[in-house]
Phi, psi and omega in degrees: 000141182224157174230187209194111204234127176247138165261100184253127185249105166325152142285143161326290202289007181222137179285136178294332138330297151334293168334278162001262146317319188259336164329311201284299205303329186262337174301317208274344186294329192286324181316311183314006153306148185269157205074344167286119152271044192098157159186167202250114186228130206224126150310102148288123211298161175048015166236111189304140168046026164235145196228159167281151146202135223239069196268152209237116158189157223294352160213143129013271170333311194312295173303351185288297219281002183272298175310325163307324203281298166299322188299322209259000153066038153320282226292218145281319178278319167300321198268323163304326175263333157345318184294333176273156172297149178270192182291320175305319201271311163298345164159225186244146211237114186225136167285117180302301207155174193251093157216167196255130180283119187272329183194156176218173172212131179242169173270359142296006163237003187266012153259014162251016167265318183327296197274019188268000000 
């Protein structure tokens, strides 16, 4: 699983809400990629108007080929997302990084560590 992790700080002339509503709006055109597993937007405490956001999917390639596909606004799902502003437009936006999840342990998997 690899994620792809952004910090972003609203700007002022815009609500966090607002922030919000296109996160959401614009997540759900990407999820429709093949290879997506989600994504995440987390308030960061003691940072005014600022949030994570954590998109999840299942290869690398996947995430590429998303990327390819929106930059070059073929398809349908590019030209759908192509439409909205992007993150950078909402204020200042730095890319965390690219990483890959090796293992995880939730608590729905912690009676089959139990019983090894």
């Amino acid at each position: 699983m690899y994620k792809f992790i952004w910090k972003i700080q609203i700007d002022r002339k815009f609500t966090e809400q607002e922030f919000i509503n296109f996160w959401r709006e614009t997540s759900t055109i990407l999820q429709k990629y093949k290879g997506a597993a989600g994504t995440i937007i987390h308030k960061v405490e003691g940072e005014e108007r600022t949030y994570m956001a954590i998109a999840s999917w299942q290869t690398k390639a996947d995430r590429d080929a998303m990327q390819a596909d929106t930059d070059s606004g073929d398809s349908e799902l590019a030209k759908r997302w192509q439409k909205y502003p992007k993150n950078s437009e909402w204020g200042k936006t730095e890319f965390i990084g690219r990483i890959e999840e090796i293992d995880n342990v939730k608590p729905e998997n912690i009676r089959k560590f139990w019983k090894k």
